[in-house]
mmCIF file with all atom_site columns, C-alpha atoms in Angstrom:
data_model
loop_
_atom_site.group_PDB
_atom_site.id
_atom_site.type_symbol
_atom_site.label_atom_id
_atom_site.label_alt_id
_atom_site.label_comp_id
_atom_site.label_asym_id
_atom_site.label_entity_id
_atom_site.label_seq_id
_atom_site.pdbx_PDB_ins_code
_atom_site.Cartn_x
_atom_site.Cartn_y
_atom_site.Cartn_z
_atom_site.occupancy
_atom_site.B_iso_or_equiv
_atom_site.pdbx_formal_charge
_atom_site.auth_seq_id
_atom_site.auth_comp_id
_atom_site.auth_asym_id
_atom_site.auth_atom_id
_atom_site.pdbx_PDB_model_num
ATOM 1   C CA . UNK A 1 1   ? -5.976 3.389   -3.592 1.00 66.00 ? 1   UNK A CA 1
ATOM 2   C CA . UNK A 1 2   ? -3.673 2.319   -0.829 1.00 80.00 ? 2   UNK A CA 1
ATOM 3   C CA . UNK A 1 3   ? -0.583 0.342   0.066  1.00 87.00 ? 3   UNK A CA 1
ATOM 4   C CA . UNK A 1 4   ? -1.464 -3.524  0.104  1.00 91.00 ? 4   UNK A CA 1
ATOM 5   C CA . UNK A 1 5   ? 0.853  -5.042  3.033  1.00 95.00 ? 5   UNK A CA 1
ATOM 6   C CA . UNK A 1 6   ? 0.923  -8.734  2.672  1.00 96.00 ? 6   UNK A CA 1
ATOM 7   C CA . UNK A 1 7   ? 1.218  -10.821 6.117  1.00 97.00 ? 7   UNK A CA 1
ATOM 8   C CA . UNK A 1 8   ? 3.522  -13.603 5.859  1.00 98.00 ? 8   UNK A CA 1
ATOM 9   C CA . UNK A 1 9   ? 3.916  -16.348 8.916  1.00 98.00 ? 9   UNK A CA 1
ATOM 10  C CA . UNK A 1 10  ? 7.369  -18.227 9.798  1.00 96.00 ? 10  UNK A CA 1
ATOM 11  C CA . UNK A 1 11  ? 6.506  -20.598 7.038  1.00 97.00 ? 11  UNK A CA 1
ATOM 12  C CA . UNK A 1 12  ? 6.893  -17.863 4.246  1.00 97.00 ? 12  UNK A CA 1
ATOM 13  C CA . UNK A 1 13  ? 2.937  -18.589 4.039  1.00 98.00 ? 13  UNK A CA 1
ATOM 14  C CA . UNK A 1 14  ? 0.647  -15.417 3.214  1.00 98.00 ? 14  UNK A CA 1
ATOM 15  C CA . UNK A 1 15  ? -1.862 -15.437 6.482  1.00 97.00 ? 15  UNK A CA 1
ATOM 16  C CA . UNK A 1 16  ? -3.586 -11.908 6.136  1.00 96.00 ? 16  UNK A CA 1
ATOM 17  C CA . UNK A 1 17  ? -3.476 -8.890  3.391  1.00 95.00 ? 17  UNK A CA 1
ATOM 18  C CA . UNK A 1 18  ? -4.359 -5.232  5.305  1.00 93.00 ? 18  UNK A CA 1
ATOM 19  C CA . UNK A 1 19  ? -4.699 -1.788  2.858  1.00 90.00 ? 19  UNK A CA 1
ATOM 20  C CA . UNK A 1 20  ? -2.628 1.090   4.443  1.00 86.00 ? 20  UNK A CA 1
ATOM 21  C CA . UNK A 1 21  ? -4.911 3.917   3.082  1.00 84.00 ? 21  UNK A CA 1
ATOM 22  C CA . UNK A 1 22  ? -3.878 6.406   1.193  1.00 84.00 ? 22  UNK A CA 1
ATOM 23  C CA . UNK A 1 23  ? -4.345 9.462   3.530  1.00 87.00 ? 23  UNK A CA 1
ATOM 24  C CA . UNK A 1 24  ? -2.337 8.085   6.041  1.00 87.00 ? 24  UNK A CA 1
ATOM 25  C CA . UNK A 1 25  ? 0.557  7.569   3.752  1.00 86.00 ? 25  UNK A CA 1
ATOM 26  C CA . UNK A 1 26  ? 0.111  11.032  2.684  1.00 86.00 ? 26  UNK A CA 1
ATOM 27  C CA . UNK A 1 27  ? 0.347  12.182  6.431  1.00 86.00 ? 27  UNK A CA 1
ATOM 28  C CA . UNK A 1 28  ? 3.632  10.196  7.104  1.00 86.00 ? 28  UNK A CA 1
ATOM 29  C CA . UNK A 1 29  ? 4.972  11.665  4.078  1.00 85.00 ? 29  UNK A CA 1
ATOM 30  C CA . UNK A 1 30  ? 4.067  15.451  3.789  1.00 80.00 ? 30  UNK A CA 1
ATOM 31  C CA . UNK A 1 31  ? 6.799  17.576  3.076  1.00 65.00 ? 31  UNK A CA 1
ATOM 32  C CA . UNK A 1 32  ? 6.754  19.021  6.635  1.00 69.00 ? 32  UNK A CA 1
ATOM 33  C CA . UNK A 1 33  ? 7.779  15.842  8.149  1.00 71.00 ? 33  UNK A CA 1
ATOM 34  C CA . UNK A 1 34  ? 10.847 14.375  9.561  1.00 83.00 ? 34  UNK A CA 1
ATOM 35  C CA . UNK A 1 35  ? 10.509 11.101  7.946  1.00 86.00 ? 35  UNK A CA 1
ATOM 36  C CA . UNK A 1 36  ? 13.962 11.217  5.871  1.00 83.00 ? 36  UNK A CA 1
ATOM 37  C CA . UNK A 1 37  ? 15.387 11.103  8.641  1.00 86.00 ? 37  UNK A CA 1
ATOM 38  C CA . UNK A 1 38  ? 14.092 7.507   9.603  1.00 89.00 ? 38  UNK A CA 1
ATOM 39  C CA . UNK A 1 39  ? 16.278 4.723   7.393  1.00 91.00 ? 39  UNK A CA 1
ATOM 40  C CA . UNK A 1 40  ? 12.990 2.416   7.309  1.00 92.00 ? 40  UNK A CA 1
ATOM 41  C CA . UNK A 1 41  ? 9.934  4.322   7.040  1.00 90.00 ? 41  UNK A CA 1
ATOM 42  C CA . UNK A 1 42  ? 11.280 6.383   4.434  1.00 88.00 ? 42  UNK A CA 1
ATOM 43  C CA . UNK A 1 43  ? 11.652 3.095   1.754  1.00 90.00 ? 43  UNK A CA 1
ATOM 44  C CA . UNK A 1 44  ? 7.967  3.766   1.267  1.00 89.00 ? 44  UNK A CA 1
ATOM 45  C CA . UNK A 1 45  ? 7.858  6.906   0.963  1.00 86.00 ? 45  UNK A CA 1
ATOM 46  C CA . UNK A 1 46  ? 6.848  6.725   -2.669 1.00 81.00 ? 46  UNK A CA 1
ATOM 47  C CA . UNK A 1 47  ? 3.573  5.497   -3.198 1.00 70.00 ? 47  UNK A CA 1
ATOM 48  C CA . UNK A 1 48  ? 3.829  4.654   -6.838 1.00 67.00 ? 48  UNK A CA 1
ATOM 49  C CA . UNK A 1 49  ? 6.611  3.200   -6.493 1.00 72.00 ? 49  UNK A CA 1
ATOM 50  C CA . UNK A 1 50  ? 6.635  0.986   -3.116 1.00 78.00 ? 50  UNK A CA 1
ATOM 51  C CA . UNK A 1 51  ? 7.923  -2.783  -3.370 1.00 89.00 ? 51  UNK A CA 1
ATOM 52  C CA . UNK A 1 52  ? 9.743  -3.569  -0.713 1.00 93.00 ? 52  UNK A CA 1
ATOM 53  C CA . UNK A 1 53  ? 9.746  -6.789  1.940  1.00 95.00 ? 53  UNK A CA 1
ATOM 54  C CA . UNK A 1 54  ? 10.476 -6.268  5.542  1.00 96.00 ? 54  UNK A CA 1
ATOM 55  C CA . UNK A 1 55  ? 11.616 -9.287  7.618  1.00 97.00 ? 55  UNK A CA 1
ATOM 56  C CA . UNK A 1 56  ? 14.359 -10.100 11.009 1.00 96.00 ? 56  UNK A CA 1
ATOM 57  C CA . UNK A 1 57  ? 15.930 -6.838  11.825 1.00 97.00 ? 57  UNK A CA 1
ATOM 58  C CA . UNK A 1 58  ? 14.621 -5.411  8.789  1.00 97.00 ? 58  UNK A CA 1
ATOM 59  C CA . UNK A 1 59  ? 10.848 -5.275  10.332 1.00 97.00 ? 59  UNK A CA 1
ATOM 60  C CA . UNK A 1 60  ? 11.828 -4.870  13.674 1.00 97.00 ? 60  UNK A CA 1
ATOM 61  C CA . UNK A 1 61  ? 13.591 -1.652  12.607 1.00 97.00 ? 61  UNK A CA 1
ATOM 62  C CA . UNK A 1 62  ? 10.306 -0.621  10.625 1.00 96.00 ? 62  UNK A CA 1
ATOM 63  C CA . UNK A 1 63  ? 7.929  -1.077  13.492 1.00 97.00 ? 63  UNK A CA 1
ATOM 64  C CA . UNK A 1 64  ? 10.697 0.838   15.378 1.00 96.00 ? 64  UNK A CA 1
ATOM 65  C CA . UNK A 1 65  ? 10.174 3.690   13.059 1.00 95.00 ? 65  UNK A CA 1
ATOM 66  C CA . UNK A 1 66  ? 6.890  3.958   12.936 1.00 94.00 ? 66  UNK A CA 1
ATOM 67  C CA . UNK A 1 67  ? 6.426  3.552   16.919 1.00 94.00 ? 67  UNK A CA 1
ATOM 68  C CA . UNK A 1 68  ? 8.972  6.466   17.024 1.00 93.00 ? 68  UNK A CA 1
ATOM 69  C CA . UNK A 1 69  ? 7.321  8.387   14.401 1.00 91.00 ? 69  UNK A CA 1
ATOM 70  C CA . UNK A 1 70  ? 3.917  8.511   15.771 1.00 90.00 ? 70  UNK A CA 1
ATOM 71  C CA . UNK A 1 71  ? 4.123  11.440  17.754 1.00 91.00 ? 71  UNK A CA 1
ATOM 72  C CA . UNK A 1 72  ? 4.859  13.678  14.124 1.00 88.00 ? 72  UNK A CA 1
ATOM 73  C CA . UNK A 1 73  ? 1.316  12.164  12.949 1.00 87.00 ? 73  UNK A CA 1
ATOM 74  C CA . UNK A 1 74  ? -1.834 14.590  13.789 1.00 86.00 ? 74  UNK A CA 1
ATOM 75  C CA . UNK A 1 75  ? -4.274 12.869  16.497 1.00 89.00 ? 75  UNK A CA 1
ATOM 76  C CA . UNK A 1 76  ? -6.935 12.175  13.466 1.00 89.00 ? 76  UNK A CA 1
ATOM 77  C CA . UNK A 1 77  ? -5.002 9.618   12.147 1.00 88.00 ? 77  UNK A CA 1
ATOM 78  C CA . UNK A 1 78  ? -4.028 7.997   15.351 1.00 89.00 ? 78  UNK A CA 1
ATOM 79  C CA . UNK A 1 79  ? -6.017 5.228   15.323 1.00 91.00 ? 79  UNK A CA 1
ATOM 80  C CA . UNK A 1 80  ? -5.314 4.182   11.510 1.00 90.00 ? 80  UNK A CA 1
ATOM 81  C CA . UNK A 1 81  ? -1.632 4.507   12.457 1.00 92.00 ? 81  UNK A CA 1
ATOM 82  C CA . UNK A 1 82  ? -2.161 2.160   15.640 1.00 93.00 ? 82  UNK A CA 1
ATOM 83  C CA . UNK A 1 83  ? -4.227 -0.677  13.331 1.00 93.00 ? 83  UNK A CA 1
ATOM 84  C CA . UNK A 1 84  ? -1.256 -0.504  10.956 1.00 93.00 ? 84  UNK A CA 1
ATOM 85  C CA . UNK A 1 85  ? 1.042  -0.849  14.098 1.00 95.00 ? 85  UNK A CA 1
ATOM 86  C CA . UNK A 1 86  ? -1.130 -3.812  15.519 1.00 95.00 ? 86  UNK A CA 1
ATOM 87  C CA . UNK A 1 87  ? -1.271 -5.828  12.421 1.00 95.00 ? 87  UNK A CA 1
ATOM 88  C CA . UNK A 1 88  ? 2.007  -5.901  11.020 1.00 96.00 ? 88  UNK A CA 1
ATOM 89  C CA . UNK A 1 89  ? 3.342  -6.239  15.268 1.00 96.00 ? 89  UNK A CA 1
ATOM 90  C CA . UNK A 1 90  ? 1.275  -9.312  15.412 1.00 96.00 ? 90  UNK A CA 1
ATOM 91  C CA . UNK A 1 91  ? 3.618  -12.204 16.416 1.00 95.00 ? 91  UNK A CA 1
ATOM 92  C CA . UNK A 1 92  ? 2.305  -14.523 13.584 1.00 97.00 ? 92  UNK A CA 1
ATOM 93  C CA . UNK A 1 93  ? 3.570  -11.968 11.413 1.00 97.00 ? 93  UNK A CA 1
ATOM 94  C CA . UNK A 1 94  ? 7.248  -12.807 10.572 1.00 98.00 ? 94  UNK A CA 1
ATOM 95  C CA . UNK A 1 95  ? 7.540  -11.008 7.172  1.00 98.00 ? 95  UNK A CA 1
ATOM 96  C CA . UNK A 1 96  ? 5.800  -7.900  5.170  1.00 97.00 ? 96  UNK A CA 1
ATOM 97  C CA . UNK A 1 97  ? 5.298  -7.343  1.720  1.00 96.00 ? 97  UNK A CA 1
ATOM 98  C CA . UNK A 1 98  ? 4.039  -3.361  0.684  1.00 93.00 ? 98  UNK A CA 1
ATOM 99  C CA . UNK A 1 99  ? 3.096  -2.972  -2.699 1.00 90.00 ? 99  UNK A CA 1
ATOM 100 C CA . UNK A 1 100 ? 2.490  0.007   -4.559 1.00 82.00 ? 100 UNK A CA 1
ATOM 101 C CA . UNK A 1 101 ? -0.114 0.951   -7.357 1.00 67.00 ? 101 UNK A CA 1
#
């Protein structure tokens, strides 16, 4: 099972809910990555244990992260990486929620 990220407007309202699947987390985070090295990305790093809001700076520097980190991802999951990117970019979106199992 995936992440859920939870899509929250201005208004602290939920608007949308989007699954970051599993295999995509696991090619962000296999050990022959870089992603330590990136202050945001790496506070979901564990899938179990992933609770953590991102809003202001906070998701700016996320998006940031994952923008920067998209070269390090193989070209099969391009396109699941650019949905994630797309949906929590969105500028309805003012706050994310990404639970774990």
């Amino acid at each position: 099972m995936g992440l859920d990220v939870l899509l929250y407007d201005i208004d602290n309202k939920l608007i949308s809910m989007y699954e970051f699947d599993k295999e995509l987390h696991k090619e962000i985070f296999s050990s022959n990555k870089r992603w330590a090295s990136y202050s945001f990305l790496r506070k979901i790093h564990d899938h179990y244990r992933t609770n953590k809001e991102f809003s202001g700076k906070e998701l700016e520097g996320f998006i940031s992260d994952l923008r920067n980190y998209k070269p390090l991802i193989p070209d099969k999951s391009h396109t699941s990486f650019e949905l994630l990117l797309d949906v929590i970019s969105d500028t309805k979106v003012q706050k994310i929620r990404i639970n774990g199992d």
